[in-house]
Amino acid sequence: MFLKPIFFIALGLFGLYTIEFGVVGILPAIMERFSVSTSQAGMLVGLFALVIALLGPFMVLLLSKFNRKNVLITSLLIFTGSSFLSAYTPNFYVLLALRILPALFHPVFFSLAFVAAVSLYAKDKATQASAKAFVGTSMGMVLGVPLTSYIADQFSYEASFIFTAFVNSIAAVGIAFFLPKTDAAQKVTYKEQLGILRKAPLWISIGGATFIFAAMFSVYSYSAEFLGQVMGMSDEIVSVMLVIFGLGGVAGNLVAGRLLGVHRMRTTIFQPLVLAISFLLLYFGEISFVPVIGMMILWGAAHTSGLIVTQTWLTSEAPEAPEFANALYISFINLGVSIGSAAGGAFIAAAGIKGTIWSGLLFIGFAFVCIAVKMVYGRAGVLNCGSKFRCH
């Protein structure tokens, strides 16, 4: 298992998301080290997400002509170098600048990694391949923060960055040795790749994915405060609960991958429905008879499975340009994260900490509208088959 290419692809995704979110776990150390404010330190996360959202699709389009394996290795080496240099930079703005280059290559690695993962398996196992790769993504998103914080506390500030550099370097070596060498989508021209932007179903799927992520991060962005205020948990218990959340997320991703292979649309409807149920359990958490651990596992599974469900739903609309479709996906879900976090904060300001649940449910409602429109659009397309109109 550990010497298979899918393991190193997942490890690279773990390292990538540890770069993006891991700095959150050491923000206090960064603030003290460079004498900057909380808002300044927060730019390390905000700038990273902004670069992905604005430039991600263009970077993937630009590099789509190059050999996929070489681009994956180059991206991982860039992540390694930027993490290593970040450990020893003496200036905050240099640290901020060192976030730009990995942010540019974040969507490149993400997009090509999933195409590479799917290429390793038979066509009917494609969603399971994506689910296995998403284990690295979910672990990086959920465990990257507490892990870097723990390493910094136990060893040093520098060690947290060196750990990330080490993970990405191992992934680069593994991909170099074990991933079969394949060409990038050289037969797909830029014009053909951009042509997927004319597809209405693709934009409906983009809207649905954006709303799902807005719902997810409306609540998850304030998870520690919610568990502390509503559930009355101490900081130590909150950390344990978030680890349980992460384990539930890994299981949820794998289960969702199997379900998608059986029936994609039913799974697409089921995921936001379960997410809404988990939000309601959280809302009534202080009076609920549901064991807290079970609640956290369900929430983690529903939250993290949103990755594989939305990615499969969106990219299935553009099989002729999978890399570019993945780039659009990563760009818009980052937009969803930003929208959800902002909306969750606004709802909290208006209605208290429980307001974040209402924000999440609102975006789930918007996502269901997109799903309904997609189903109606698809049914209309089926009815038009056999007529003078051409079916796509």
XYZ file of C-alpha atoms in Angstrom:
392
model
C 0.000 0.000 0.000
C 2.712 2.481 1.045
C 4.745 1.944 -2.119
C 1.840 2.453 -4.485
C 1.567 5.697 -6.493
C -1.884 6.497 -5.024
C -0.266 6.687 -1.551
C 2.264 9.291 -2.686
C -0.429 11.262 -4.518
C -2.470 11.333 -1.286
C 0.665 12.218 0.705
C 1.333 15.133 -1.651
C -2.238 16.379 -1.183
C -1.776 16.107 2.581
C 1.416 18.148 2.342
C -0.263 20.687 0.076
C -3.169 21.311 2.454
C -0.841 21.380 5.432
C 0.934 24.260 3.672
C -2.360 26.078 3.122
C -3.956 25.629 6.543
C -1.056 24.597 8.799
C -0.015 28.202 9.476
C -3.307 28.657 11.351
C -1.912 26.383 14.069
C 1.146 28.578 14.562
C -0.384 32.040 14.067
C 0.322 33.036 17.706
C 3.989 32.114 17.229
C 4.116 34.054 13.951
C 2.555 37.116 15.590
C 5.100 37.009 18.417
C 8.068 36.251 16.187
C 7.431 39.074 13.705
C 5.524 41.493 15.989
C 2.468 41.627 13.706
C -1.235 41.915 14.474
C -3.824 39.157 14.174
C -5.220 40.671 10.972
C -1.733 40.875 9.443
C -0.984 37.254 10.345
C -4.338 36.253 8.869
C -3.115 37.497 5.496
C -1.005 34.334 5.297
C -4.231 32.370 4.824
C -6.276 34.990 2.981
C -3.637 35.768 0.342
C -3.089 32.068 -0.316
C -6.809 31.481 -0.967
C -7.102 34.642 -3.077
C -4.242 33.603 -5.366
C -5.867 30.190 -5.868
C -9.294 31.671 -6.599
C -8.048 34.283 -9.071
C -5.196 32.555 -10.883
C -5.734 28.825 -10.421
C -7.527 28.033 -13.708
C -5.049 30.079 -15.726
C -2.050 28.291 -14.177
C -3.539 24.890 -14.956
C -4.376 25.946 -18.504
C -0.853 27.298 -19.000
C 0.838 24.102 -17.768
C -1.575 21.621 -19.372
C 0.809 21.103 -22.295
C 3.623 19.793 -20.107
C 4.192 16.232 -18.966
C 1.847 15.509 -16.053
C 4.341 13.576 -13.941
C 7.046 16.232 -14.313
C 4.629 18.999 -13.336
C 3.523 17.043 -10.237
C 7.132 16.557 -9.117
C 8.036 20.191 -9.832
C 5.037 21.406 -7.819
C 6.012 19.263 -4.830
C 9.599 20.525 -4.978
C 8.276 24.107 -4.992
C 6.163 23.294 -1.905
C 9.254 21.768 -0.266
C 11.480 24.747 -1.012
C 8.968 27.385 0.069
C 8.289 25.545 3.347
C 11.999 25.192 4.105
C 12.711 28.861 3.358
C 9.675 29.895 5.437
C 11.229 28.252 8.483
C 14.212 30.607 8.462
C 12.992 33.868 6.924
C 13.654 36.844 9.226
C 10.917 39.067 7.791
C 7.118 38.705 7.850
C 6.616 40.118 4.355
C 9.156 37.688 2.949
C 7.153 34.923 4.644
C 4.023 36.336 3.015
C 5.727 36.413 -0.395
C 6.844 32.802 0.072
C 3.146 31.854 0.228
C 2.467 33.138 -3.313
C 4.470 30.563 -5.280
C 2.954 27.466 -3.621
C -0.480 29.090 -3.932
C 0.071 29.399 -7.692
C 0.979 25.709 -7.949
C -1.673 24.517 -5.471
C -4.436 24.181 -8.130
C -1.915 22.756 -10.595
C -0.945 19.902 -8.275
C -4.523 19.376 -7.117
C -5.903 19.170 -10.645
C -3.219 16.902 -12.062
C -3.101 14.707 -8.956
C -6.713 13.641 -9.358
C -6.352 13.031 -13.067
C -3.259 10.913 -12.303
C -5.096 9.026 -9.541
C -8.025 8.180 -11.823
C -5.654 7.048 -14.585
C -4.283 4.342 -12.274
C -7.629 2.534 -12.031
C -10.222 1.053 -14.337
C -12.918 3.479 -15.486
C -15.563 1.988 -13.173
C -13.245 2.560 -10.191
C -12.614 6.255 -10.933
C -14.608 7.639 -7.996
C -12.957 5.209 -5.573
C -9.555 6.373 -6.842
C -10.556 9.990 -6.224
C -11.813 9.075 -2.756
C -8.463 7.485 -1.855
C -6.617 10.586 -3.048
C -9.046 12.797 -1.105
C -7.951 11.067 2.106
C -4.789 13.166 1.868
C -6.800 16.321 1.235
C -9.154 15.754 4.163
C -6.311 14.835 6.530
C -4.430 17.996 5.530
C -7.497 20.213 5.943
C -8.561 18.753 9.289
C -5.312 17.623 10.935
C -2.875 20.122 9.408
C -3.689 22.804 11.987
C -3.408 20.740 15.213
C -0.397 18.840 13.839
C 1.708 21.910 13.030
C 0.681 23.449 16.347
C 1.762 20.311 18.213
C 5.118 20.130 16.398
C 5.817 23.807 17.112
C 4.931 23.362 20.796
C 6.946 20.158 21.244
C 9.978 21.075 19.142
C 10.219 24.528 17.564
C 8.608 27.024 15.218
C 11.055 26.017 12.486
C 10.240 22.328 12.928
C 6.622 22.845 11.857
C 7.726 24.189 8.462
C 10.474 21.568 8.093
C 7.904 18.833 8.734
C 5.796 20.134 5.825
C 8.887 20.342 3.615
C 9.793 16.755 4.536
C 6.310 15.430 3.709
C 6.291 17.093 0.293
C 9.825 15.926 -0.516
C 8.903 12.301 0.290
C 5.804 12.637 -1.925
C 7.971 14.009 -4.754
C 10.432 11.094 -4.507
C 7.582 8.575 -4.354
C 5.840 10.000 -7.413
C 9.142 10.131 -9.291
C 9.774 6.415 -8.687
C 6.305 4.863 -8.620
C 3.944 6.926 -10.790
C 3.888 5.662 -14.393
C 5.062 8.284 -16.840
C 2.169 9.629 -18.879
C 1.707 12.656 -21.077
C -0.457 15.584 -20.169
C -3.527 16.376 -22.197
C -1.401 17.406 -25.189
C -4.120 16.716 -27.741
C -6.516 19.135 -26.077
C -5.937 22.682 -27.292
C -6.421 25.770 -25.135
C -9.492 26.625 -27.194
C -11.006 23.197 -26.587
C -10.333 23.420 -22.861
C -11.862 26.877 -22.637
C -14.797 25.543 -24.621
C -16.151 23.782 -21.517
C -17.065 27.230 -20.183
C -19.944 27.268 -22.674
C -21.637 24.347 -20.899
C -24.625 25.425 -18.806
C -24.639 22.204 -16.708
C -21.024 22.898 -15.751
C -21.945 26.321 -14.344
C -24.891 24.826 -12.466
C -22.485 22.312 -10.905
C -20.019 25.111 -10.087
C -22.820 26.967 -8.301
C -23.786 23.855 -6.353
C -20.183 23.144 -5.327
C -19.642 26.764 -4.253
C -22.795 26.738 -2.103
C -21.913 23.374 -0.524
C -18.515 24.708 0.510
C -20.055 27.941 1.743
C -22.372 25.813 3.910
C -19.524 23.624 5.162
C -17.286 26.507 6.164
C -20.073 28.702 7.518
C -20.062 26.264 10.430
C -16.620 24.630 10.392
C -14.781 27.972 10.436
C -16.244 28.597 13.889
C -16.234 24.977 15.095
C -13.916 25.523 18.064
C -15.922 28.494 19.342
C -19.208 26.625 18.773
C -18.113 23.508 20.650
C -16.785 25.626 23.486
C -19.765 27.946 23.866
C -22.682 25.645 23.022
C -21.327 22.299 24.225
C -19.293 23.741 27.087
C -16.126 21.880 26.058
C -12.646 22.832 27.246
C -9.902 23.624 24.726
C -8.369 20.175 25.237
C -11.679 18.386 24.603
C -12.348 20.557 21.541
C -8.999 19.424 20.074
C -9.933 15.784 20.655
C -13.357 16.317 19.090
C -11.812 17.879 15.983
C -9.521 14.864 15.593
C -12.602 12.608 15.818
C -14.240 14.897 13.254
C -11.248 14.292 10.972
C -11.405 10.521 11.369
C -15.113 10.622 10.535
C -14.191 12.677 7.478
C -11.731 10.086 6.186
C -14.351 7.336 6.550
C -17.009 9.531 4.956
C -14.838 10.192 1.910
C -14.225 6.504 1.298
C -17.905 5.621 1.729
C -18.965 8.480 -0.562
C -16.517 7.278 -3.212
C -18.185 3.866 -3.249
C -21.693 5.338 -3.285
C -20.843 7.650 -6.168
C -19.756 4.635 -8.181
C -23.199 3.096 -7.632
C -25.459 6.129 -8.116
C -23.992 9.593 -8.575
C -27.152 11.720 -8.378
C -28.568 10.028 -5.285
C -25.243 10.493 -3.496
C -25.141 14.144 -4.618
C -28.552 14.691 -2.966
C -27.729 12.581 0.090
C -24.530 14.461 1.071
C -26.039 17.950 1.681
C -29.047 16.297 3.328
C -26.834 14.515 5.860
C -24.840 17.731 6.314
C -28.079 19.572 7.177
C -28.998 16.848 9.682
C -25.579 17.145 11.345
C -26.046 20.927 11.597
C -29.419 20.460 13.292
C -27.898 17.976 15.752
C -25.242 20.566 16.551
C -27.894 23.267 16.967
C -29.747 21.182 19.544
C -26.509 19.750 20.872
C -26.819 20.898 24.450
C -30.164 19.124 24.853
C -29.630 16.250 22.441
C -29.444 12.642 23.572
C -27.209 11.799 20.635
C -23.724 10.910 21.928
C -21.313 13.715 21.117
C -18.733 11.409 19.552
C -21.347 9.996 17.164
C -22.430 13.526 16.315
C -18.857 14.553 15.500
C -18.280 11.476 13.325
C -21.479 12.167 11.380
C -20.589 15.848 10.946
C -17.039 14.984 9.866
C -18.290 12.393 7.370
C -20.907 14.744 5.897
C -18.491 17.691 5.799
C -15.501 15.974 4.242
C -17.460 13.838 1.777
C -18.523 17.157 0.252
C -15.056 17.181 -1.347
C -15.403 14.026 -3.409
C -19.122 14.520 -4.104
C -18.823 18.065 -5.485
C -15.594 17.325 -7.350
C -17.104 14.291 -9.096
C -20.333 16.141 -9.868
C -18.507 19.094 -11.417
C -15.737 17.337 -13.339
C -18.155 14.802 -14.843
C -19.508 17.662 -16.943
C -16.159 18.170 -18.693
C -14.452 14.799 -19.274
C -12.679 16.256 -22.325
C -10.702 18.713 -20.158
C -10.372 17.148 -16.667
C -7.392 19.238 -15.559
C -9.062 22.550 -16.399
C -12.349 21.375 -14.844
C -10.482 20.507 -11.636
C -8.864 23.934 -11.693
C -12.271 25.596 -11.923
C -13.405 23.364 -9.070
C -10.571 24.307 -6.709
C -10.961 27.985 -7.599
C -14.684 28.153 -6.883
C -14.639 26.027 -3.729
C -12.046 28.439 -2.332
C -14.501 31.198 -3.190
C -17.141 29.176 -1.326
C -14.867 28.930 1.717
C -14.436 32.719 1.748
C -18.168 33.388 1.281
C -19.148 30.851 3.928
C -16.694 32.114 6.522
C -17.818 35.716 5.994
C -21.510 34.805 6.084
C -21.063 32.671 9.178
C -19.404 35.587 10.942
C -22.218 37.928 9.900
C -24.877 35.524 11.188
C -22.988 35.158 14.474
C -22.881 38.945 14.860
C -26.642 39.106 14.278
C -27.857 36.033 16.173
C -25.039 34.741 18.360
C -22.857 31.690 17.886
C -25.812 29.495 16.870
C -26.434 31.845 13.948
C -23.663 30.044 12.076
C -25.961 27.004 11.801
C -28.615 29.109 10.059
C -25.980 30.360 7.646
C -24.981 26.789 6.825
C -28.591 25.697 6.309
C -29.239 28.688 4.041
C -26.396 27.726 1.716
C -27.520 24.094 1.731
C -30.890 25.373 0.508
C -29.160 27.220 -2.346
C -27.231 24.038 -3.195
C -30.465 22.050 -3.404
C -31.814 24.651 -5.843
C -28.775 24.020 -8.075
C -29.292 20.249 -7.808
C -32.968 20.624 -8.748
C -32.139 22.850 -11.732
C -29.482 20.370 -12.851
C -31.982 17.504 -12.671
C -34.578 19.453 -14.668
C -31.932 20.481 -17.210
C -30.771 16.883 -17.543
C -34.315 15.614 -18.004
C -34.936 18.207 -20.723
C -31.781 17.050 -22.476
C -32.985 13.449 -22.412
C -36.367 14.454 -23.856
C -34.624 16.286 -26.686
C -32.664 13.167 -27.695
C -33.911 11.740 -30.927
C -35.288 15.117 -32.025
C -33.621 17.551 -34.369
C -31.556 18.823 -31.445
C -28.208 17.251 -30.749
C -27.662 15.645 -27.341
C -24.507 16.295 -25.383
